[in-house]
Tab-separated table of C-alpha atoms and ligand atoms in Angstrom:
chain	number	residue	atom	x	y	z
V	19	UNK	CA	104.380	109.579	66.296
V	20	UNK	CA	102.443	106.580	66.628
V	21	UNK	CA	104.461	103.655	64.652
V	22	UNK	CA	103.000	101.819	61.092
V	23	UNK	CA	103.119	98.494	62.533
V	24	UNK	CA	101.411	96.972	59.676
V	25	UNK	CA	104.644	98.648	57.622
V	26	UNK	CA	107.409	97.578	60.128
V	27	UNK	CA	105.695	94.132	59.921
V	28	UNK	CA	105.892	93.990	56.448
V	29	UNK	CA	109.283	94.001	56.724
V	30	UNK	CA	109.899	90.384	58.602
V	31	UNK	CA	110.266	87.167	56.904
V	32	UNK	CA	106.791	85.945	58.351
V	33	UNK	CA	103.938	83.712	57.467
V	34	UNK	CA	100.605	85.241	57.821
V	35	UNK	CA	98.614	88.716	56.967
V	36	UNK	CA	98.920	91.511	59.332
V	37	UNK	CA	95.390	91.782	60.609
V	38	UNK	CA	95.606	94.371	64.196
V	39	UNK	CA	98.535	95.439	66.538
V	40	UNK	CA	98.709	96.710	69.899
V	41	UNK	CA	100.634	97.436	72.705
V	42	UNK	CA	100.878	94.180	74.952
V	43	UNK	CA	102.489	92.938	78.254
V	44	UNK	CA	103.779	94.784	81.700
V	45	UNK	CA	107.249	95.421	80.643
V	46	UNK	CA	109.393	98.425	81.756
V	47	UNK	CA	111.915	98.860	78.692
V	48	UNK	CA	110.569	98.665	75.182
V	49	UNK	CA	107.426	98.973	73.497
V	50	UNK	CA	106.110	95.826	73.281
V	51	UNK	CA	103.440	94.963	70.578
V	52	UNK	CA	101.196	91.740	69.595
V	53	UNK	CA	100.569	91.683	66.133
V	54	UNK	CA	98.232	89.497	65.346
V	55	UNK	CA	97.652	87.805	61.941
V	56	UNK	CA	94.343	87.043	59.951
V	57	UNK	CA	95.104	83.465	59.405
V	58	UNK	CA	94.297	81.193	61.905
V	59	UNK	CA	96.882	78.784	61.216
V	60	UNK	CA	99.656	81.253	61.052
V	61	UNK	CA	101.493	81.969	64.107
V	62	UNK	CA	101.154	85.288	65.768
V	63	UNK	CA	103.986	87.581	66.538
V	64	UNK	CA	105.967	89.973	69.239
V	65	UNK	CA	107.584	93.433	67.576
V	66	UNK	CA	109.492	95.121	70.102
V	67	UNK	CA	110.642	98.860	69.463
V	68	UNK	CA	114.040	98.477	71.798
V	69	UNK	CA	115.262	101.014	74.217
V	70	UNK	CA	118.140	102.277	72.789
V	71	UNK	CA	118.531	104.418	75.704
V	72	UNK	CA	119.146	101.875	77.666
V	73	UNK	CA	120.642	99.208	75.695
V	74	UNK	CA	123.427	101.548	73.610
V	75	UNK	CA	125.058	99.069	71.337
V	76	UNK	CA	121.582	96.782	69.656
V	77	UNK	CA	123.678	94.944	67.401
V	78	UNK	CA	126.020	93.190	70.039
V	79	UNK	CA	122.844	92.707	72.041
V	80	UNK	CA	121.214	90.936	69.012
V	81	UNK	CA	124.460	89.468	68.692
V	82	UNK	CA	124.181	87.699	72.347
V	83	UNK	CA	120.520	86.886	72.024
V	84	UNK	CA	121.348	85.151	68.670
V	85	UNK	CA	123.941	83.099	70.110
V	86	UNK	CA	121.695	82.541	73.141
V	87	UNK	CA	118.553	81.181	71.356
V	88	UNK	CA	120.030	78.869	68.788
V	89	UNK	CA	122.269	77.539	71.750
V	90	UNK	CA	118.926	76.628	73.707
V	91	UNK	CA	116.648	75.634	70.827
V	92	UNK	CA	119.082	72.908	69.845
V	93	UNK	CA	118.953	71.762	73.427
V	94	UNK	CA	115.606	71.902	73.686
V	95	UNK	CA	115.177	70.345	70.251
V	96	UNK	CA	117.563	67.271	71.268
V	97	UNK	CA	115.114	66.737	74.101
V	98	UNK	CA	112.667	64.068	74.002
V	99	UNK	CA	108.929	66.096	73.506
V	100	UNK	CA	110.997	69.390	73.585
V	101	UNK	CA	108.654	72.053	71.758
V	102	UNK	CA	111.335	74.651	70.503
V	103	UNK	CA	107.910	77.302	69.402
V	104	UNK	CA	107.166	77.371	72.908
V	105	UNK	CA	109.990	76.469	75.286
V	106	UNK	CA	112.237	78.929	73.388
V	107	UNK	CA	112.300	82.708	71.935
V	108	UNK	CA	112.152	82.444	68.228
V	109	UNK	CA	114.022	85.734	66.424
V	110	UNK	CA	112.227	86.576	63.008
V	111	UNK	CA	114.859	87.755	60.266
V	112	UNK	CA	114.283	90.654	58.246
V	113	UNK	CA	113.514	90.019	54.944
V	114	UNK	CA	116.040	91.317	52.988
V	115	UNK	CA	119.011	91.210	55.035
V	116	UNK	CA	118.218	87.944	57.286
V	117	UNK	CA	119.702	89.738	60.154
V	118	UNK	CA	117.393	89.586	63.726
V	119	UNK	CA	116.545	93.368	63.590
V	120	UNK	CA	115.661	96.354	61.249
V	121	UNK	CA	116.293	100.417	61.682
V	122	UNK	CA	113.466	102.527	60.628
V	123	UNK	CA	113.257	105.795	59.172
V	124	UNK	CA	113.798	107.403	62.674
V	125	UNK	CA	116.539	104.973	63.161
V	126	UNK	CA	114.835	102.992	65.939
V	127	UNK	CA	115.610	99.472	66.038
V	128	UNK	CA	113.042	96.904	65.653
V	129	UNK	CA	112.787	92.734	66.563
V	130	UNK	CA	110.267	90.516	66.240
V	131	UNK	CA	109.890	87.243	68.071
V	132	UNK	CA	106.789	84.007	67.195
V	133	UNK	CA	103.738	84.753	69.597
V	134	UNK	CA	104.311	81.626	72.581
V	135	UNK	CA	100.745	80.869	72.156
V	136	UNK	CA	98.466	79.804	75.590
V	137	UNK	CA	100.763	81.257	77.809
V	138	UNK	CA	99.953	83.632	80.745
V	139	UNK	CA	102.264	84.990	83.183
V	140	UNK	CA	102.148	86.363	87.098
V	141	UNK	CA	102.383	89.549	88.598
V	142	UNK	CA	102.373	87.488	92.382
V	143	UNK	CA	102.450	84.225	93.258
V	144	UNK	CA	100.513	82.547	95.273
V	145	UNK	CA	100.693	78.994	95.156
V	146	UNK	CA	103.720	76.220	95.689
V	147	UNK	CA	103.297	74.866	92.245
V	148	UNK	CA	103.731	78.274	90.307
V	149	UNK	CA	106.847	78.936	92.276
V	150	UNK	CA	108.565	75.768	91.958
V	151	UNK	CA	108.222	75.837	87.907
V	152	UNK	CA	109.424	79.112	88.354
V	153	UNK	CA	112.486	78.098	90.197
V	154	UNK	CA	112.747	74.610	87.730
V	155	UNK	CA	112.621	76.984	84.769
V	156	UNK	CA	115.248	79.613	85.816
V	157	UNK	CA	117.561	76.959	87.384
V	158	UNK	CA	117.793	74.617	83.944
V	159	UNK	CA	118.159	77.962	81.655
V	160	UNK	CA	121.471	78.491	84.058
V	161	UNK	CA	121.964	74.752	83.327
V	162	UNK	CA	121.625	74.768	79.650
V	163	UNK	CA	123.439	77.923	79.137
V	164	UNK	CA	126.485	76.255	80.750
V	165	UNK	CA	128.431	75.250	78.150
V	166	UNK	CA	127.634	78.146	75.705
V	167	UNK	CA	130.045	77.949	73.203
V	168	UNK	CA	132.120	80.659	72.093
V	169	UNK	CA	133.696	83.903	73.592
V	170	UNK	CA	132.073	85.469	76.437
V	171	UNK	CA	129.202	87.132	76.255
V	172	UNK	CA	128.669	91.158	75.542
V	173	UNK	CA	127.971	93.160	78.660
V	174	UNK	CA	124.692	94.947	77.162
V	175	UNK	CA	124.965	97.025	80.110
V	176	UNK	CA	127.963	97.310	81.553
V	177	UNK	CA	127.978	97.129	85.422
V	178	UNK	CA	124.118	96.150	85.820
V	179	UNK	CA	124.387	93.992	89.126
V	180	UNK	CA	127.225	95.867	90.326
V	181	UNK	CA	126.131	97.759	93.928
V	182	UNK	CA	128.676	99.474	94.604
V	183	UNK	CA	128.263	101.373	90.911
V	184	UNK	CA	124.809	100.994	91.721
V	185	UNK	CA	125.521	102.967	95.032
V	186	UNK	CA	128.052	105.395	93.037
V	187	UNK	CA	124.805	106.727	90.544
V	188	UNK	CA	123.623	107.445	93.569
V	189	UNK	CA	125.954	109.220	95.354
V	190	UNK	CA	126.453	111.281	91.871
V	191	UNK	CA	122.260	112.257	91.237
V	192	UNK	CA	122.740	113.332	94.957
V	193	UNK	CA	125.035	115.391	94.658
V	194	UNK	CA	123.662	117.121	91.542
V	195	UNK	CA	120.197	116.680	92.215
V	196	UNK	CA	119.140	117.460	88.940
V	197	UNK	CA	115.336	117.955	90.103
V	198	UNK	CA	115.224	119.574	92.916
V	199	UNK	CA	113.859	116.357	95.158
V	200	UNK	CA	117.346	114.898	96.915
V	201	UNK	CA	115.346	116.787	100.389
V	202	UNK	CA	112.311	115.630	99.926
V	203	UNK	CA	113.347	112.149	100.149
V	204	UNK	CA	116.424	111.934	102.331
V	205	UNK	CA	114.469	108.917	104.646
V	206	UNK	CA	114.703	106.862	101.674
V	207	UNK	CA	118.473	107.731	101.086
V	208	UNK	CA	119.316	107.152	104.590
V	209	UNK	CA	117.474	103.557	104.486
V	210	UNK	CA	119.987	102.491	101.606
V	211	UNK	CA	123.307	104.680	102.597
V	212	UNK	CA	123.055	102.873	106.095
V	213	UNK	CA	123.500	99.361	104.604
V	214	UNK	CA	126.352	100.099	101.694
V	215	UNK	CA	128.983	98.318	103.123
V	216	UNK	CA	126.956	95.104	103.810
V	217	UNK	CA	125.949	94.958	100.453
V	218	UNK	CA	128.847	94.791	98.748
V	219	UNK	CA	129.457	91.527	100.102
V	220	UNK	CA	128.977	89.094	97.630
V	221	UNK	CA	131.642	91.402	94.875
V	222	UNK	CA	134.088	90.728	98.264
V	223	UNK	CA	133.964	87.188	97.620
V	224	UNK	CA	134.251	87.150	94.208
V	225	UNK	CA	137.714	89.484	94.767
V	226	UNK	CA	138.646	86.042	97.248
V	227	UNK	CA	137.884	83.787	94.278
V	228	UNK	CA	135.248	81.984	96.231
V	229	UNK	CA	132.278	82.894	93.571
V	230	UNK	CA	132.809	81.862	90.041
V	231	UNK	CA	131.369	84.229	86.996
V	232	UNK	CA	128.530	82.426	85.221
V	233	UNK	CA	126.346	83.278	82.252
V	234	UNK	CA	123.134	84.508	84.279
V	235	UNK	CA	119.906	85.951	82.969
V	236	UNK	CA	120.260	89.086	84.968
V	237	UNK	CA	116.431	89.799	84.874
V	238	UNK	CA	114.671	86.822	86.491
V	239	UNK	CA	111.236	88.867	87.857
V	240	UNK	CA	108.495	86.898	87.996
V	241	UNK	CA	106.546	88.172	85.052
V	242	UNK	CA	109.229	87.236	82.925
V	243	UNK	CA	108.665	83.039	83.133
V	244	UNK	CA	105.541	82.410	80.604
V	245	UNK	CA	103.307	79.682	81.861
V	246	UNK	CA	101.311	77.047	79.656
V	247	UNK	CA	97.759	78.842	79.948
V	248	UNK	CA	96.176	74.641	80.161
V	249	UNK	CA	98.671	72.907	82.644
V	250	UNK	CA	100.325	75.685	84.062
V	251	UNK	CA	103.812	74.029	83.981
V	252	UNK	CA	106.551	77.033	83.267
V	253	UNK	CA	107.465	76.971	79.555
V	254	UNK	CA	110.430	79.442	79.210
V	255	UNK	CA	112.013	82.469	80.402
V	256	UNK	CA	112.184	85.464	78.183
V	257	UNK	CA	113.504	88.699	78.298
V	258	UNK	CA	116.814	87.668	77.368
V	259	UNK	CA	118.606	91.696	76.946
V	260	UNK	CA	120.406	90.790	80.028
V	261	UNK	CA	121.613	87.447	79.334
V	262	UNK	CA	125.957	87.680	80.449
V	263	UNK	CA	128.328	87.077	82.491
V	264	UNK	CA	127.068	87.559	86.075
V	265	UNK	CA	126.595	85.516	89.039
V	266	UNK	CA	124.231	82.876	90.729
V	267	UNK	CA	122.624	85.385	93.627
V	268	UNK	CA	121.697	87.932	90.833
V	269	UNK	CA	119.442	85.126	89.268
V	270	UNK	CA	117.781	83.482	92.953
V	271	UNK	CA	117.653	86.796	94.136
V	272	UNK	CA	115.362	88.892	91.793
V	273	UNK	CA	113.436	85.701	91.032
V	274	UNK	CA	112.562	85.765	95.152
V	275	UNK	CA	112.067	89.372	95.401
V	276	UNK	CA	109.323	89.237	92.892
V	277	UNK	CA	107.759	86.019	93.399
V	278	UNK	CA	107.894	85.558	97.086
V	279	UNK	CA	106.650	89.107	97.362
V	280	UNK	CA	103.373	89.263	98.683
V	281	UNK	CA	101.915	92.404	96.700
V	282	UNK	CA	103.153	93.661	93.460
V	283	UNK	CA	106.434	95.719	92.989
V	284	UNK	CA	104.875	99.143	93.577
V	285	UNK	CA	102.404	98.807	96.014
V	286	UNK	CA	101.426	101.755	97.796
V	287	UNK	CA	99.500	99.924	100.205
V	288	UNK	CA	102.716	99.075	102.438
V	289	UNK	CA	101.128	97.039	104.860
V	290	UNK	CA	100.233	94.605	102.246
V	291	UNK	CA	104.411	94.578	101.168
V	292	UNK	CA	105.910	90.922	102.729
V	293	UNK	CA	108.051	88.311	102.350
V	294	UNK	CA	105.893	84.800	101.984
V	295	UNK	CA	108.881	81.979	103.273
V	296	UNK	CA	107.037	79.058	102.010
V	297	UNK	CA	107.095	80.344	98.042
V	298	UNK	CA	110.779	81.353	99.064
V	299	UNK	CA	111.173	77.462	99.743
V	300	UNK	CA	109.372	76.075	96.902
V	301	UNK	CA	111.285	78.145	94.341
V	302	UNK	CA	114.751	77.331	96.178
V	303	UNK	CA	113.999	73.381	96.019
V	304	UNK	CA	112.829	73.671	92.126
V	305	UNK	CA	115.978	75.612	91.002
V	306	UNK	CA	117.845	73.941	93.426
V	307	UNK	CA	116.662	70.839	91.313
V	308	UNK	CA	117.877	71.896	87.734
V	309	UNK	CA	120.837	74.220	89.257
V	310	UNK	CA	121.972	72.802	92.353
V	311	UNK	CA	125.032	70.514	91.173
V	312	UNK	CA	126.693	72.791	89.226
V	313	UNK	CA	126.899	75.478	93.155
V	314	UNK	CA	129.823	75.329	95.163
V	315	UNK	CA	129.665	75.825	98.804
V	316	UNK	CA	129.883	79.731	98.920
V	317	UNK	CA	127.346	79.877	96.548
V	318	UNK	CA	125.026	78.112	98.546
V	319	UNK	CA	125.873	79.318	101.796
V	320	UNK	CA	124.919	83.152	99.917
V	321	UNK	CA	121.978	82.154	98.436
V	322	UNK	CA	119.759	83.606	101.659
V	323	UNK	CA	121.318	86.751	101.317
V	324	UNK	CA	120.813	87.223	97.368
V	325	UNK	CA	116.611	87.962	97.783
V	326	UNK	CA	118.276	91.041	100.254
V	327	UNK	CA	120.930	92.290	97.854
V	328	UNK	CA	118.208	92.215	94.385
V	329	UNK	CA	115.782	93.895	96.644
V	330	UNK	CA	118.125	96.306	97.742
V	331	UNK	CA	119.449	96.727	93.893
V	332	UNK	CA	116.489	98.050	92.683
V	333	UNK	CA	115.609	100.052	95.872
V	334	UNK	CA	118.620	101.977	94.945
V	335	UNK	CA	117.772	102.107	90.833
V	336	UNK	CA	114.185	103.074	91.470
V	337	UNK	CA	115.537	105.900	94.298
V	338	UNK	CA	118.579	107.089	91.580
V	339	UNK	CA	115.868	107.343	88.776
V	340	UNK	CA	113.456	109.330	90.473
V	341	UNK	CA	115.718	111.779	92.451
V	342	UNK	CA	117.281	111.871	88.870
V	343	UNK	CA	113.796	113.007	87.328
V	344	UNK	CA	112.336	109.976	85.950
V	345	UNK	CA	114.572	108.678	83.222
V	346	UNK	CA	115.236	105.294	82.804
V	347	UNK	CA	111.760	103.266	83.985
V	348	UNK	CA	108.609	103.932	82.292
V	349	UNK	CA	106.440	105.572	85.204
V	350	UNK	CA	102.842	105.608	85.124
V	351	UNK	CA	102.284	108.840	87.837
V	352	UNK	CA	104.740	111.484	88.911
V	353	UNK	CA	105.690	109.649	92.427
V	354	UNK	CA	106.028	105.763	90.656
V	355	UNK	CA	109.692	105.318	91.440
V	356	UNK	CA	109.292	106.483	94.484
V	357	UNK	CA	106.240	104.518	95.487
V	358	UNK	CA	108.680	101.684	94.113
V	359	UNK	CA	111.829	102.383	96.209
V	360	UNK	CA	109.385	102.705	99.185
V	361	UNK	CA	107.860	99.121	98.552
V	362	UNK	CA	111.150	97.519	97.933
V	363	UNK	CA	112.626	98.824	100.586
V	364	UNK	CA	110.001	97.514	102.865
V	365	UNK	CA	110.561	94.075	101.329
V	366	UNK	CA	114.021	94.215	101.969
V	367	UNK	CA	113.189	95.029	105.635
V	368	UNK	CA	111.016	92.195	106.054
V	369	UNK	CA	113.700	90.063	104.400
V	370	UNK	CA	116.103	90.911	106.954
V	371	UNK	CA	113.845	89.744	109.677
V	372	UNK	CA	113.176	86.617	107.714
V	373	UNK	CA	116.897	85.901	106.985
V	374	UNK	CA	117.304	83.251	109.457
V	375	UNK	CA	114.293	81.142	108.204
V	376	UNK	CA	115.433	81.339	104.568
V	377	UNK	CA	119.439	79.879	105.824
V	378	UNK	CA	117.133	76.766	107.290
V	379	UNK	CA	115.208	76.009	104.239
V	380	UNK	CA	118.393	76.076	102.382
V	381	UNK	CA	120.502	74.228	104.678
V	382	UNK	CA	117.325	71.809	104.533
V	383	UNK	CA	117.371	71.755	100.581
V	384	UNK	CA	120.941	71.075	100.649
V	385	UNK	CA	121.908	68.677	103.505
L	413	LIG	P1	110.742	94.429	78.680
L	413	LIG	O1	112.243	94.392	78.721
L	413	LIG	O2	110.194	95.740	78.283
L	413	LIG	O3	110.171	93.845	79.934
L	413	LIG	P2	110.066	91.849	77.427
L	413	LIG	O4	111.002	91.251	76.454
L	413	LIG	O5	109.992	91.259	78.778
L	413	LIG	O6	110.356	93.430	77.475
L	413	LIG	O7	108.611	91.825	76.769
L	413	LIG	C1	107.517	92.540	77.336
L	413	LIG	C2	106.310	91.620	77.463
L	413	LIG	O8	105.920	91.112	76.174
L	413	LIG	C3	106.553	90.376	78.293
L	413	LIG	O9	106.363	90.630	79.662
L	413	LIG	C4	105.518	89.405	77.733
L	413	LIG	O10	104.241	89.655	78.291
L	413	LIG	C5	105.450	89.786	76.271
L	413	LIG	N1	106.302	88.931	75.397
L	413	LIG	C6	107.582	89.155	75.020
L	413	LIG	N2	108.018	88.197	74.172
L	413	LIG	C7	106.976	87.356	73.986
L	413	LIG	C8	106.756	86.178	73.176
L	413	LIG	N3	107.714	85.686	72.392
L	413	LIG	N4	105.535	85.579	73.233
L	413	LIG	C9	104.561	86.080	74.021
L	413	LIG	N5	104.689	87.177	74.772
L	413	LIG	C10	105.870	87.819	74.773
L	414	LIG	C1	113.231	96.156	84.179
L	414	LIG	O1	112.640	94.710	81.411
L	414	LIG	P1	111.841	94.463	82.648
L	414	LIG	O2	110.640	95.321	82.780
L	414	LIG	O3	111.574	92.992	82.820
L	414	LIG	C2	114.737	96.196	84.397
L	414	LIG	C3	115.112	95.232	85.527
L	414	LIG	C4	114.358	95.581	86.783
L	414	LIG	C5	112.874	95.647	86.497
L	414	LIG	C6	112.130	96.153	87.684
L	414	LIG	C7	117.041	96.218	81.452
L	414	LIG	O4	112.861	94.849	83.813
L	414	LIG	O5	116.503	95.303	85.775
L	414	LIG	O6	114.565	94.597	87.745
L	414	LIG	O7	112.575	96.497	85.375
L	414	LIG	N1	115.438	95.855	83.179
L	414	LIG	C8	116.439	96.643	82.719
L	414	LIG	O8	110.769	95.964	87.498
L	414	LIG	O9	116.832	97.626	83.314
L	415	LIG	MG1	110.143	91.946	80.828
């Protein structure tokens, strides 16, 4: 049934008469809307309908984002010419309860966020400017979210960087194959069973104690930094479901397999699928900038391998979901995860014969 937005809009504390809404942006989770309002002095506004599919608990993950965007407005507020309506998400409460979502009569859970007006965002990038703000923009929300105060963090999904649960879905849709396609695409499943050991590496180190838990953004892809539409300097990052304890490489790593990928995430033209080294270098030096201090050693010395591992993450998601019969990811055609495993895996090839160039331009950054 399509949703009364008008209704479920009515139900916000906001400024401003509900003149259209529609569906609005490239996201894979929720169903995104822009409502806009009749006023042209009123600020326009974001209602998301959240997957509760794939975010179980809502109100801890309210609870984090919450805690996440007060702690970063009053940074950004502190700052000299910091614009907290457009370098920050802004929650609207409901109305009668003041909390940051409502339930409607299905039960569905509801949010609404201020409109960041003039902003535009990239599919690719193709210049050394976009992917340095990129990097600058990623690497100071690391830095501000620091010193969060407080307990940790909810897991909103437990286990989401971990590979070798990643790699255990896998294993499990395999060996139930609940749609009949495990055969059809055992080339794929080969390509990501032969490199299971070397991707566990980074949880190795952590076991050693050599990689220190963080509070990471866990969902870094490109399309997720908003630009300012007039100067095209990065304004924030949103997307914040994912925002927990995690570390560094799952932050530089999906940031690089998005951005520094040459065509988009599901290409089906493979030939056009690369790695481009030079954005890879321009969005190392500008989160390097913001982020750089605050790495030890091992962290650094990983961050060449991190594009591989995120690539190889969602190789392995988009492979589980379709063998699995096209559950978690909105799909737009029957074969989209698959035409998505197939491009990402085709990245992560080209990564690995780009791996020694990206250890220079970070031993470069870094000396
Ligand atoms: P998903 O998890 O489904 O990707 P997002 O939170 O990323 O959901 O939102 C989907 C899209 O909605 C974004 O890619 C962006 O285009 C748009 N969007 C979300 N929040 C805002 C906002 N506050 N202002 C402007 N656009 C937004
Ligand atoms: C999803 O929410 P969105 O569309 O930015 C997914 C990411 C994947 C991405 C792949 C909560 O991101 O982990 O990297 O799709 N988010 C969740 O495009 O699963
Ligand atoms: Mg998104």
């Amino acid at each position: 049934m399509e949703p009364d937005l008008r209704k479920i809009f009515g139900r916000f504390r906001t400024e401003g008469t509900f003149l259209e809404g529609n569906s609005f942006g490239p996201g894979h989770i929720h169903d995104t809307f822009r409502i806009l309002t009749a006023e042209k002095e009123c600020d326009d506004y974001i209602l998301q309908r959240l997957n509760s599919n794939v975010f179980t608990d809502i109100p801890r993950l309210q609870e984090n984002m919450e805690r996440v965007t007060t702690h970063l407005r009053d940074k950004i507020s502190a700052r000299d010419g910091g614009d907290v309506k457009r370098e920050c998400l802004t929650l609207v409460p409901d109305r009668e309860s003041g909390k940051s979502f409502i339930t409607d009569e299905e039960g569905r859970y509801w949010r609404m966020f201020i409109f960041i007006r003039d902003h535009t965002s990239y599919e690719r990038v193709d210049t050394h400017h976009k992917a340095f703000e990129g990097g600058r923009i990623t690497g100071r929300f690391q830095a501000m979210l620091a010193d969060l105060p407080g307990p940790p963090l909810h897991e909103t999904i437990p286990d989401f960087h971990n590979i070798a649960w990643r790699l255990e879905n896998l294993h499990q849709v395999l060996a139930t194959d609940p749609a009949g396609r495990a055969e059809s695409v055992s080339y794929e499943t080969d390509e990501i069973l032969r490199r299971e050991e070397e991707m566990k590496i980074i949880l190795r180190l952590v076991t050693k104690g050599l990689i220190p838990l963080r509070i990471t953004h866990n969902d870094t892809k490109f399309n997720n930094i908003l630009f300012d539409r007039q100067t095209d300097r990065a304004l924030l990052i949103i997307d914040l479901d994912t925002v927990m304890p995690g570390y560094v490489h799952y932050d530089f790593g999906d940031a690089i397999r998005t951005a520094a990928n040459r065509a988009e995430e599901d290409s089906e033209d493979l030939s056009l699928v690369s790695m481009d080294t030079e954005i890879f270098r321009a969005y190392a030096e500008g989160f390097l900038s913001e982020a750089g201090d605050t790495l030890n050693a091992t962290e650094i010395e990983y961050l060449p391998f991190a594009p591989k591992l995120l690539t190889y993450i969602m190789a392995t998601r988009f492979l589980t979901d379709y063998i699995d019969g096209d559950n978690y990811y909105k799909i737009k055609h029957p074969l989209h995860n698959l035409q998505r495993t197939r491009a990402q895996l085709t990245l992560l090839r080209d990564m690995e014969a780009q791996h020694n160039t990206m250890t220079q331009i970070i031993k470069a950054i870094t000396k």
